Amino acid sequence: MKKFIFLGVAVVLAVTVIYLNNQSPTSTPLISIAGTTMGTSYHIKLAAGSEAKIDSAALKAKIDARLGVIDAEMSTYKEQSDVSQVSRAAADAWVPVADETMTVLTTAQEISRISDGAFDITVGQLVNLWGFGPTLNLEDIPAQDKIKQLLSIVGYQKLELQAHPPQVKKSDAHITIDLSAIAKGYAVDAVAKLLLEEQLSNFLVEIGGEIITHGYKEHDKPWVIGIESPQANQRSIRKRLYLQDVAMATSGDYRNYFERDGVRYSHTIDPATGYPIKHTLASVTVIEDSCMRADALATAIMVMGPDKGMAFANRHQLAIFMLVKQNDKFIEKYSNAFTPYLNTKEVK
Ligand code: ADP
Ligand code: MG
């Protein structure tokens, strides 16, 4: 049996973001803090110009502790996480979860409702079946009856949330949950909040490609983000965005996939069919105030595809930018709310 070629995140970093370091010699030096979390890397840049002296080792320790808590609550890979406990629970049993897990679950359910189920955190077992979850299964294309069987337990409506005290109930014991498409965005927001509490106001936080910017990079210059061209063996900047006090998340079919017999299978699953998405949308970037929302919305729009996704964005006044495959090229498309970010220098 032919094995899949598994191309992990480290190999295929084609749709990604780069903060452009076009600093002049007189620029304020940036402080960089980097590490790993949630199976990916994080990078923080602080423009420390007028701020008090920063002890970056102490700050990194605080950030790592904060990210450690979020990962311990929301990881699909940790047996004691809220996510794993909900996934193991019996039908109709209330499972207590942390407040912040409830925040993420509540937003996830809201995005599921507005996206008509394109975003669905109960899709996890199909993610596993297709070889992208904690239990790798890269042997063969899954059998259709297995997909059908798992589809019967997918459905965000099968989860019930209660805020006080925060707890979750499933209508079927077999349902599992997976916050992989929203938790990174939440973690970005949480680190930004921590930095603000530390009296820092000019920074960029990036976790696995999801970003938030606050204040300026230096003086009156905003943070500049480059969106890379979605080609596997080429690194070039496709778009420059000037961002201030906004979050940005990108979802793409080039970052995490496997190939078999020349067919590429994405890690984003369409909850309506149980199959990895297959269309011409190569990447979608969403700009929002909250990175948690941007992250989930990017995945939802990725599932919808170029036409439905753009109609959805315009209906909900979302600022989105798409790269759509057309023959051998990538065509840019953007929603009405995205226009302020196009070709502008120092826009919000
Ligand atoms: P991308 O940045 O490409 O959207 P994310 O890391 O945000 O990727 O999310 C992808 C992960 O989300 C998958 O690995 C899987 O665990 C989960 N996932 C896949 N399909 C869906 C879906 N339709 N709704 C919610 N989560 C999904
Ligand atoms: Mg996402």
mmCIF file of C-alpha atoms and ligand atoms in Angstrom:
data_model
loop_
_atom_site.group_PDB
_atom_site.id
_atom_site.type_symbol
_atom_site.label_atom_id
_atom_site.label_comp_id
_atom_site.label_asym_id
_atom_site.label_seq_id
_atom_site.Cartn_x
_atom_site.Cartn_y
_atom_site.Cartn_z
ATOM 1 C CA MET A 1 0.000 0.000 0.000
ATOM 2 C CA LYS A 2 1.340 3.353 -0.960
ATOM 3 C CA LYS A 3 1.991 5.594 2.016
ATOM 4 C CA PHE A 4 0.993 9.198 2.062
ATOM 5 C CA ILE A 5 3.689 11.746 1.865
ATOM 6 C CA PHE A 6 3.037 13.787 4.944
ATOM 7 C CA LEU A 7 4.125 17.358 4.603
ATOM 8 C CA GLY A 8 4.115 18.989 7.985
ATOM 9 C CA VAL A 9 4.039 22.601 8.984
ATOM 10 C CA ALA A 10 7.819 22.832 9.045
ATOM 11 C CA VAL A 11 8.155 21.844 5.405
ATOM 12 C CA VAL A 12 5.313 23.753 3.865
ATOM 13 C CA LEU A 13 5.304 27.267 5.167
ATOM 14 C CA ALA A 14 3.963 28.800 2.034
ATOM 15 C CA VAL A 15 1.003 30.879 3.141
ATOM 16 C CA THR A 16 2.429 32.737 6.006
ATOM 17 C CA VAL A 17 3.056 36.136 7.354
ATOM 18 C CA ILE A 18 6.284 38.015 7.778
ATOM 19 C CA TYR A 19 6.759 41.175 9.723
ATOM 20 C CA LEU A 20 8.892 43.322 7.557
ATOM 21 C CA ASN A 21 11.951 44.744 9.210
ATOM 22 C CA ASN A 22 12.533 47.763 7.042
ATOM 23 C CA GLN A 23 14.171 49.732 9.806
ATOM 24 C CA SER A 24 16.342 52.747 9.295
ATOM 25 C CA PRO A 25 19.641 53.130 11.216
ATOM 26 C CA THR A 26 17.948 55.607 13.537
ATOM 27 C CA SER A 27 15.084 53.217 14.281
ATOM 28 C CA THR A 28 14.177 52.296 17.813
ATOM 29 C CA PRO A 29 15.518 48.788 18.402
ATOM 30 C CA LEU A 30 12.887 46.084 18.673
ATOM 31 C CA ILE A 31 12.924 43.564 21.461
ATOM 32 C CA SER A 32 12.154 40.041 20.270
ATOM 33 C CA ILE A 33 10.772 37.225 22.364
ATOM 34 C CA ALA A 34 10.217 33.829 20.751
ATOM 35 C CA GLY A 35 9.291 30.343 21.844
ATOM 36 C CA THR A 36 7.057 27.382 21.141
ATOM 37 C CA THR A 37 3.492 26.637 22.170
ATOM 38 C CA MET A 38 0.516 24.605 20.931
ATOM 39 C CA GLY A 39 2.706 22.610 18.550
ATOM 40 C CA THR A 40 3.879 25.748 16.793
ATOM 41 C CA SER A 41 6.141 28.760 17.347
ATOM 42 C CA TYR A 42 5.421 32.217 18.663
ATOM 43 C CA HIS A 43 7.158 35.536 18.076
ATOM 44 C CA ILE A 44 6.657 38.788 19.917
ATOM 45 C CA LYS A 45 8.157 42.121 18.902
ATOM 46 C CA LEU A 46 8.193 45.035 21.321
ATOM 47 C CA ALA A 47 8.950 48.564 20.237
ATOM 48 C CA ALA A 48 10.435 49.670 23.502
ATOM 49 C CA GLY A 49 11.196 53.290 22.621
ATOM 50 C CA SER A 50 9.525 55.254 25.358
ATOM 51 C CA GLU A 51 8.683 52.341 27.613
ATOM 52 C CA ALA A 52 10.415 51.543 30.855
ATOM 53 C CA LYS A 53 13.323 49.123 30.581
ATOM 54 C CA ILE A 54 12.066 45.659 29.770
ATOM 55 C CA ASP A 55 13.397 42.535 31.458
ATOM 56 C CA SER A 56 12.755 40.275 28.493
ATOM 57 C CA ALA A 57 13.702 37.042 30.288
ATOM 58 C CA ALA A 58 11.168 37.746 33.044
ATOM 59 C CA LEU A 59 8.555 38.760 30.485
ATOM 60 C CA LYS A 60 9.156 35.594 28.457
ATOM 61 C CA ALA A 61 8.655 33.511 31.603
ATOM 62 C CA LYS A 62 5.277 35.199 32.204
ATOM 63 C CA ILE A 63 4.243 34.698 28.574
ATOM 64 C CA ASP A 64 5.281 31.024 28.619
ATOM 65 C CA ALA A 65 3.339 30.474 31.839
ATOM 66 C CA ARG A 66 0.239 32.098 30.355
ATOM 67 C CA LEU A 67 0.497 30.071 27.126
ATOM 68 C CA GLY A 68 1.111 26.912 29.180
ATOM 69 C CA VAL A 69 -2.203 27.399 30.988
ATOM 70 C CA ILE A 70 -4.134 27.901 27.742
ATOM 71 C CA ASP A 71 -2.501 24.862 26.154
ATOM 72 C CA ALA A 72 -3.235 22.747 29.243
ATOM 73 C CA GLU A 73 -6.916 23.723 28.987
ATOM 74 C CA MET A 74 -7.469 23.576 25.237
ATOM 75 C CA SER A 75 -5.047 21.036 23.788
ATOM 76 C CA THR A 76 -6.410 18.043 21.904
ATOM 77 C CA TYR A 77 -3.152 16.272 22.760
ATOM 78 C CA LYS A 78 -3.225 16.588 26.571
ATOM 79 C CA GLU A 79 -5.330 14.011 28.396
ATOM 80 C CA GLN A 80 -6.265 16.320 31.267
ATOM 81 C CA SER A 81 -7.277 19.308 29.132
ATOM 82 C CA ASP A 82 -10.882 20.562 29.201
ATOM 83 C CA VAL A 83 -11.105 19.538 25.558
ATOM 84 C CA SER A 84 -10.051 15.928 26.281
ATOM 85 C CA GLN A 85 -12.363 15.704 29.301
ATOM 86 C CA VAL A 86 -15.348 16.864 27.262
ATOM 87 C CA SER A 87 -14.396 14.438 24.483
ATOM 88 C CA ARG A 88 -14.276 11.512 26.955
ATOM 89 C CA ALA A 89 -17.510 12.427 28.752
ATOM 90 C CA ALA A 90 -20.724 10.404 28.731
ATOM 91 C CA ALA A 91 -23.874 11.637 27.009
ATOM 92 C CA ASP A 92 -25.868 14.257 28.949
ATOM 93 C CA ALA A 93 -23.214 14.682 31.670
ATOM 94 C CA TRP A 94 -22.216 18.263 32.490
ATOM 95 C CA VAL A 95 -18.423 18.690 32.307
ATOM 96 C CA PRO A 96 -16.954 21.687 34.167
ATOM 97 C CA VAL A 97 -14.465 23.735 32.136
ATOM 98 C CA ALA A 98 -12.271 26.790 32.792
ATOM 99 C CA ASP A 99 -13.769 30.237 32.225
ATOM 100 C CA GLU A 100 -11.523 30.882 29.281
ATOM 101 C CA THR A 101 -12.353 27.542 27.675
ATOM 102 C CA MET A 102 -15.989 28.650 27.937
ATOM 103 C CA THR A 103 -15.126 31.960 26.236
ATOM 104 C CA VAL A 104 -13.584 30.066 23.316
ATOM 105 C CA LEU A 105 -16.438 27.530 23.161
ATOM 106 C CA THR A 106 -19.030 30.314 23.145
ATOM 107 C CA THR A 107 -17.312 32.110 20.260
ATOM 108 C CA ALA A 108 -16.839 28.806 18.398
ATOM 109 C CA GLN A 109 -20.565 28.078 18.637
ATOM 110 C CA GLU A 110 -21.454 31.589 17.496
ATOM 111 C CA ILE A 111 -19.191 31.273 14.423
ATOM 112 C CA SER A 112 -20.738 27.840 13.728
ATOM 113 C CA ARG A 113 -24.204 29.370 13.762
ATOM 114 C CA ILE A 114 -23.395 32.319 11.503
ATOM 115 C CA SER A 115 -21.367 30.123 9.109
ATOM 116 C CA ASP A 116 -24.147 27.554 8.918
ATOM 117 C CA GLY A 117 -21.873 24.846 10.315
ATOM 118 C CA ALA A 118 -18.850 25.486 8.046
ATOM 119 C CA PHE A 119 -16.923 26.008 11.274
ATOM 120 C CA ASP A 120 -17.591 23.116 13.638
ATOM 121 C CA ILE A 121 -15.479 22.050 16.616
ATOM 122 C CA THR A 122 -17.116 18.585 16.662
ATOM 123 C CA VAL A 123 -15.332 17.715 13.404
ATOM 124 C CA GLY A 124 -12.297 16.347 15.316
ATOM 125 C CA GLN A 125 -12.755 12.631 14.654
ATOM 126 C CA LEU A 126 -12.858 13.291 10.938
ATOM 127 C CA VAL A 127 -9.664 15.320 11.342
ATOM 128 C CA ASN A 128 -8.134 12.222 12.983
ATOM 129 C CA LEU A 129 -9.530 9.902 10.355
ATOM 130 C CA TRP A 130 -7.846 11.973 7.673
ATOM 131 C CA GLY A 131 -4.578 11.791 9.581
ATOM 132 C CA PHE A 132 -4.294 15.316 10.964
ATOM 133 C CA GLY A 133 -5.103 14.790 14.626
ATOM 134 C CA PRO A 134 -3.282 13.273 17.605
ATOM 135 C CA THR A 135 -3.774 9.722 16.297
ATOM 136 C CA LEU A 136 -2.031 9.814 12.964
ATOM 137 C CA ASN A 137 -3.583 7.678 10.297
ATOM 138 C CA LEU A 138 -1.734 8.158 7.074
ATOM 139 C CA GLU A 139 -2.191 4.706 5.577
ATOM 140 C CA ASP A 140 -4.929 5.195 3.063
ATOM 141 C CA ILE A 141 -7.875 7.325 1.992
ATOM 142 C CA PRO A 142 -10.566 6.604 4.601
ATOM 143 C CA ALA A 143 -13.420 4.277 3.630
ATOM 144 C CA GLN A 144 -16.654 6.018 2.721
ATOM 145 C CA ASP A 145 -18.747 4.152 5.290
ATOM 146 C CA LYS A 146 -16.318 5.179 8.043
ATOM 147 C CA ILE A 147 -16.664 8.826 6.961
ATOM 148 C CA LYS A 148 -20.440 8.441 6.950
ATOM 149 C CA GLN A 149 -20.417 6.898 10.403
ATOM 150 C CA LEU A 150 -18.320 9.741 11.861
ATOM 151 C CA LEU A 151 -20.444 12.354 10.105
ATOM 152 C CA SER A 152 -23.409 11.142 12.130
ATOM 153 C CA ILE A 153 -21.742 12.366 15.345
ATOM 154 C CA VAL A 154 -20.628 15.720 13.900
ATOM 155 C CA GLY A 155 -22.756 18.738 14.661
ATOM 156 C CA TYR A 156 -22.171 21.792 16.841
ATOM 157 C CA GLN A 157 -25.869 21.683 17.815
ATOM 158 C CA LYS A 158 -25.108 18.504 19.773
ATOM 159 C CA LEU A 159 -23.192 20.590 22.345
ATOM 160 C CA GLU A 160 -24.877 22.572 25.076
ATOM 161 C CA LEU A 161 -23.030 25.305 26.965
ATOM 162 C CA GLN A 162 -23.813 26.835 30.307
ATOM 163 C CA ALA A 163 -21.980 29.942 31.488
ATOM 164 C CA HIS A 164 -22.536 29.871 35.275
ATOM 165 C CA PRO A 165 -20.803 27.735 36.326
ATOM 166 C CA PRO A 166 -18.991 27.131 33.022
ATOM 167 C CA GLN A 167 -19.846 23.652 31.824
ATOM 168 C CA VAL A 168 -20.526 21.653 28.678
ATOM 169 C CA LYS A 169 -22.864 18.779 27.851
ATOM 170 C CA LYS A 170 -22.963 16.520 24.789
ATOM 171 C CA SER A 171 -26.033 14.739 23.486
ATOM 172 C CA ASP A 172 -23.963 11.736 22.322
ATOM 173 C CA ALA A 173 -21.006 10.153 24.150
ATOM 174 C CA HIS A 174 -19.049 9.703 20.911
ATOM 175 C CA ILE A 175 -18.848 13.429 20.136
ATOM 176 C CA THR A 176 -15.386 14.947 20.535
ATOM 177 C CA ILE A 177 -14.285 18.565 20.347
ATOM 178 C CA ASP A 178 -11.265 20.186 18.708
ATOM 179 C CA LEU A 179 -10.339 23.841 19.277
ATOM 180 C CA SER A 180 -7.319 23.808 16.944
ATOM 181 C CA ALA A 181 -8.852 26.337 14.553
ATOM 182 C CA ILE A 182 -9.639 28.946 17.229
ATOM 183 C CA ALA A 183 -7.403 28.426 20.298
ATOM 184 C CA LYS A 184 -4.273 29.926 18.714
ATOM 185 C CA GLY A 185 -6.196 33.120 18.013
ATOM 186 C CA TYR A 186 -7.429 33.179 21.599
ATOM 187 C CA ALA A 187 -3.845 32.734 22.837
ATOM 188 C CA VAL A 188 -2.727 35.719 20.717
ATOM 189 C CA ASP A 189 -5.433 37.870 22.345
ATOM 190 C CA ALA A 190 -4.411 36.618 25.793
ATOM 191 C CA VAL A 191 -0.727 37.484 25.284
ATOM 192 C CA ALA A 192 -1.710 40.960 24.003
ATOM 193 C CA LYS A 193 -3.786 41.451 27.162
ATOM 194 C CA LEU A 194 -0.839 40.381 29.312
ATOM 195 C CA LEU A 195 1.466 42.876 27.561
ATOM 196 C CA LEU A 196 -1.036 45.700 28.074
ATOM 197 C CA GLU A 197 -1.243 44.773 31.758
ATOM 198 C CA GLU A 198 2.571 45.071 31.839
ATOM 199 C CA GLN A 199 2.127 48.684 30.632
ATOM 200 C CA LEU A 200 3.474 47.833 27.169
ATOM 201 C CA SER A 201 1.545 49.402 24.332
ATOM 202 C CA ASN A 202 3.581 49.032 21.131
ATOM 203 C CA PHE A 203 3.861 45.392 20.143
ATOM 204 C CA LEU A 204 3.154 42.624 17.678
ATOM 205 C CA VAL A 205 2.213 39.105 18.813
ATOM 206 C CA GLU A 206 2.244 36.158 16.411
ATOM 207 C CA ILE A 207 1.433 32.519 17.176
ATOM 208 C CA GLY A 208 1.547 30.049 14.275
ATOM 209 C CA GLY A 209 0.805 32.790 11.748
ATOM 210 C CA GLU A 210 -2.062 34.440 13.655
ATOM 211 C CA ILE A 211 -1.250 38.013 14.625
ATOM 212 C CA ILE A 212 -2.278 41.006 16.691
ATOM 213 C CA THR A 213 -0.706 44.438 16.517
ATOM 214 C CA HIS A 214 -0.933 47.232 19.045
ATOM 215 C CA GLY A 215 0.294 50.787 18.759
ATOM 216 C CA TYR A 216 3.284 51.522 16.577
ATOM 217 C CA LYS A 217 6.470 49.867 15.499
ATOM 218 C CA GLU A 218 8.306 53.123 15.971
ATOM 219 C CA HIS A 219 7.302 56.769 16.261
ATOM 220 C CA ASP A 220 4.302 57.059 13.959
ATOM 221 C CA LYS A 221 5.053 54.015 11.836
ATOM 222 C CA PRO A 222 2.565 51.157 11.975
ATOM 223 C CA TRP A 223 3.497 47.489 11.967
ATOM 224 C CA VAL A 224 3.966 46.115 8.449
ATOM 225 C CA ILE A 225 2.872 42.565 7.713
ATOM 226 C CA GLY A 226 3.713 40.717 4.514
ATOM 227 C CA ILE A 227 1.416 38.016 3.199
ATOM 228 C CA GLU A 228 3.512 35.468 1.376
ATOM 229 C CA SER A 229 2.680 34.021 -1.998
ATOM 230 C CA PRO A 230 1.087 30.575 -1.587
ATOM 231 C CA GLN A 231 3.650 28.615 -3.574
ATOM 232 C CA ALA A 232 5.437 25.716 -1.942
ATOM 233 C CA ASN A 233 8.924 26.343 -3.298
ATOM 234 C CA GLN A 234 8.981 30.086 -3.576
ATOM 235 C CA ARG A 235 9.161 32.752 -0.914
ATOM 236 C CA SER A 236 7.920 36.130 -2.023
ATOM 237 C CA ILE A 237 5.769 38.842 -0.519
ATOM 238 C CA ARG A 238 2.412 39.074 -2.177
ATOM 239 C CA LYS A 239 0.873 41.845 -0.128
ATOM 240 C CA ARG A 240 2.010 44.406 2.394
ATOM 241 C CA LEU A 241 -0.452 45.389 5.098
ATOM 242 C CA TYR A 242 -0.080 48.265 7.536
ATOM 243 C CA LEU A 243 -1.833 47.313 10.722
ATOM 244 C CA GLN A 244 -2.582 49.088 13.950
ATOM 245 C CA ASP A 245 -4.648 47.798 16.857
ATOM 246 C CA VAL A 246 -6.126 44.951 14.839
ATOM 247 C CA ALA A 247 -5.754 41.178 14.654
ATOM 248 C CA MET A 248 -5.202 39.123 11.530
ATOM 249 C CA ALA A 249 -5.536 35.386 10.864
ATOM 250 C CA THR A 250 -4.783 33.446 7.710
ATOM 251 C CA SER A 251 -6.112 30.062 6.721
ATOM 252 C CA GLY A 252 -4.595 28.252 3.783
ATOM 253 C CA ASP A 253 -4.573 24.913 2.051
ATOM 254 C CA TYR A 254 -0.801 25.107 1.598
ATOM 255 C CA ARG A 255 0.350 24.984 5.154
ATOM 256 C CA ASN A 256 -0.700 21.587 6.365
ATOM 257 C CA TYR A 257 -1.680 18.832 3.955
ATOM 258 C CA PHE A 258 -0.691 15.463 2.580
ATOM 259 C CA GLU A 259 -0.405 14.297 -0.972
ATOM 260 C CA ARG A 260 -1.278 11.000 -2.495
ATOM 261 C CA ASP A 261 -1.089 10.175 -6.178
ATOM 262 C CA GLY A 262 -0.724 13.865 -6.922
ATOM 263 C CA VAL A 263 -3.875 14.836 -5.013
ATOM 264 C CA ARG A 264 -3.521 17.269 -2.161
ATOM 265 C CA TYR A 265 -5.615 16.764 0.968
ATOM 266 C CA SER A 266 -6.086 19.731 3.278
ATOM 267 C CA HIS A 267 -6.344 19.603 7.084
ATOM 268 C CA THR A 268 -9.535 21.647 6.877
ATOM 269 C CA ILE A 269 -12.561 19.363 6.782
ATOM 270 C CA ASP A 270 -15.940 20.307 5.346
ATOM 271 C CA PRO A 271 -18.346 19.251 8.128
ATOM 272 C CA ALA A 272 -21.112 18.862 5.531
ATOM 273 C CA THR A 273 -19.315 16.124 3.571
ATOM 274 C CA GLY A 274 -16.660 14.754 5.935
ATOM 275 C CA TYR A 275 -14.012 15.295 3.233
ATOM 276 C CA PRO A 276 -11.081 17.713 3.201
ATOM 277 C CA ILE A 277 -11.987 20.902 1.375
ATOM 278 C CA LYS A 278 -11.248 20.906 -2.313
ATOM 279 C CA HIS A 279 -11.618 24.158 -4.198
ATOM 280 C CA THR A 280 -9.638 27.006 -5.691
ATOM 281 C CA LEU A 281 -9.334 29.103 -2.547
ATOM 282 C CA ALA A 282 -5.615 28.981 -1.696
ATOM 283 C CA SER A 283 -5.717 31.280 1.314
ATOM 284 C CA VAL A 284 -7.956 33.648 3.191
ATOM 285 C CA THR A 285 -6.825 36.395 5.564
ATOM 286 C CA VAL A 286 -9.301 37.930 8.009
ATOM 287 C CA ILE A 287 -8.790 41.223 9.890
ATOM 288 C CA GLU A 288 -10.820 41.649 13.082
ATOM 289 C CA ASP A 289 -10.448 43.236 16.491
ATOM 290 C CA SER A 290 -10.260 39.806 18.112
ATOM 291 C CA CYS A 291 -7.712 37.259 16.877
ATOM 292 C CA MET A 292 -9.895 34.449 18.243
ATOM 293 C CA ARG A 293 -12.709 35.483 15.897
ATOM 294 C CA ALA A 294 -10.340 36.112 12.987
ATOM 295 C CA ASP A 295 -8.864 32.608 13.419
ATOM 296 C CA ALA A 296 -12.242 30.840 13.456
ATOM 297 C CA LEU A 297 -13.662 32.990 10.642
ATOM 298 C CA ALA A 298 -10.640 32.261 8.425
ATOM 299 C CA THR A 299 -11.240 28.523 8.822
ATOM 300 C CA ALA A 300 -14.998 28.946 8.232
ATOM 301 C CA ILE A 301 -14.412 30.921 5.015
ATOM 302 C CA MET A 302 -11.798 28.385 3.905
ATOM 303 C CA VAL A 303 -14.521 25.712 4.151
ATOM 304 C CA MET A 304 -17.032 27.856 2.227
ATOM 305 C CA GLY A 305 -14.695 28.427 -0.707
ATOM 306 C CA PRO A 306 -14.152 31.563 -2.809
ATOM 307 C CA ASP A 307 -17.705 32.478 -3.843
ATOM 308 C CA LYS A 308 -19.767 31.560 -0.798
ATOM 309 C CA GLY A 309 -16.922 32.799 1.424
ATOM 310 C CA MET A 310 -16.833 36.234 -0.217
ATOM 311 C CA ALA A 311 -20.627 36.578 -0.105
ATOM 312 C CA PHE A 312 -20.533 35.631 3.593
ATOM 313 C CA ALA A 313 -17.798 38.211 4.299
ATOM 314 C CA ASN A 314 -19.696 40.996 2.579
ATOM 315 C CA ARG A 315 -22.946 40.029 4.298
ATOM 316 C CA HIS A 316 -21.231 40.223 7.701
ATOM 317 C CA GLN A 317 -19.015 43.211 6.831
ATOM 318 C CA LEU A 318 -15.849 41.218 7.427
ATOM 319 C CA ALA A 319 -12.492 42.511 6.157
ATOM 320 C CA ILE A 320 -11.059 39.590 4.193
ATOM 321 C CA PHE A 321 -8.401 39.061 1.518
ATOM 322 C CA MET A 322 -8.334 35.921 -0.652
ATOM 323 C CA LEU A 323 -5.835 34.334 -2.991
ATOM 324 C CA VAL A 324 -7.736 32.207 -5.501
ATOM 325 C CA LYS A 325 -6.079 29.757 -7.886
ATOM 326 C CA GLN A 326 -6.758 30.469 -11.525
ATOM 327 C CA ASN A 327 -4.809 28.335 -13.984
ATOM 328 C CA ASP A 328 -1.219 28.712 -12.761
ATOM 329 C CA LYS A 329 -1.783 32.055 -11.078
ATOM 330 C CA PHE A 330 -3.246 33.381 -7.852
ATOM 331 C CA ILE A 331 -5.895 36.050 -8.207
ATOM 332 C CA GLU A 332 -6.461 38.521 -5.351
ATOM 333 C CA LYS A 333 -9.984 39.126 -4.129
ATOM 334 C CA TYR A 334 -11.120 41.189 -1.202
ATOM 335 C CA SER A 335 -14.311 42.133 0.569
ATOM 336 C CA ASN A 336 -15.722 45.671 0.744
ATOM 337 C CA ALA A 337 -14.603 46.064 4.359
ATOM 338 C CA PHE A 338 -11.021 45.207 3.361
ATOM 339 C CA THR A 339 -10.549 48.225 1.059
ATOM 340 C CA PRO A 340 -9.126 50.519 3.784
ATOM 341 C CA TYR A 341 -6.181 48.099 4.087
ATOM 342 C CA LEU A 342 -5.269 48.202 0.394
ATOM 343 C CA ASN A 343 -2.320 50.248 -0.808
ATOM 344 C CA THR A 344 -2.454 52.550 2.141
ATOM 345 C CA LYS A 345 0.410 53.602 4.287
ATOM 346 C CA GLU A 346 -0.638 54.429 7.760
ATOM 347 C CA VAL A 347 -4.206 53.288 8.018
ATOM 348 C CA LYS A 348 -5.885 51.748 10.955
HETATM 349 P P1 ADP B 1 -5.825 27.154 9.199
HETATM 350 O O1 ADP B 1 -4.935 28.243 9.704
HETATM 351 O O2 ADP B 1 -5.368 26.507 7.928
HETATM 352 O O3 ADP B 1 -7.292 27.487 9.228
HETATM 353 P P2 ADP B 1 -6.059 26.251 11.787
HETATM 354 O O4 ADP B 1 -4.816 25.849 12.495
HETATM 355 O O5 ADP B 1 -6.707 27.526 12.131
HETATM 356 O O6 ADP B 1 -5.679 26.113 10.268
HETATM 357 O O7 ADP B 1 -7.161 25.134 11.914
HETATM 358 C C1 ADP B 1 -7.032 23.876 11.316
HETATM 359 C C2 ADP B 1 -7.402 22.795 12.314
HETATM 360 O O8 ADP B 1 -8.773 22.983 12.689
HETATM 361 C C3 ADP B 1 -7.350 21.394 11.749
HETATM 362 O O9 ADP B 1 -6.067 20.822 11.935
HETATM 363 C C4 ADP B 1 -8.423 20.691 12.553
HETATM 364 O O10 ADP B 1 -7.923 20.262 13.800
HETATM 365 C C5 ADP B 1 -9.455 21.760 12.784
HETATM 366 N N1 ADP B 1 -10.527 21.798 11.762
HETATM 367 C C6 ADP B 1 -10.539 21.255 10.521
HETATM 368 N N2 ADP B 1 -11.669 21.541 9.869
HETATM 369 C C7 ADP B 1 -12.423 22.300 10.722
HETATM 370 C C8 ADP B 1 -13.725 22.911 10.644
HETATM 371 N N3 ADP B 1 -14.475 22.798 9.555
HETATM 372 N N4 ADP B 1 -14.178 23.605 11.723
HETATM 373 C C9 ADP B 1 -13.406 23.738 12.836
HETATM 374 N N5 ADP B 1 -12.196 23.172 12.974
HETATM 375 C C10 ADP B 1 -11.700 22.478 11.938
HETATM 376 MG MG MG B 2 -8.177 29.038 12.108
#
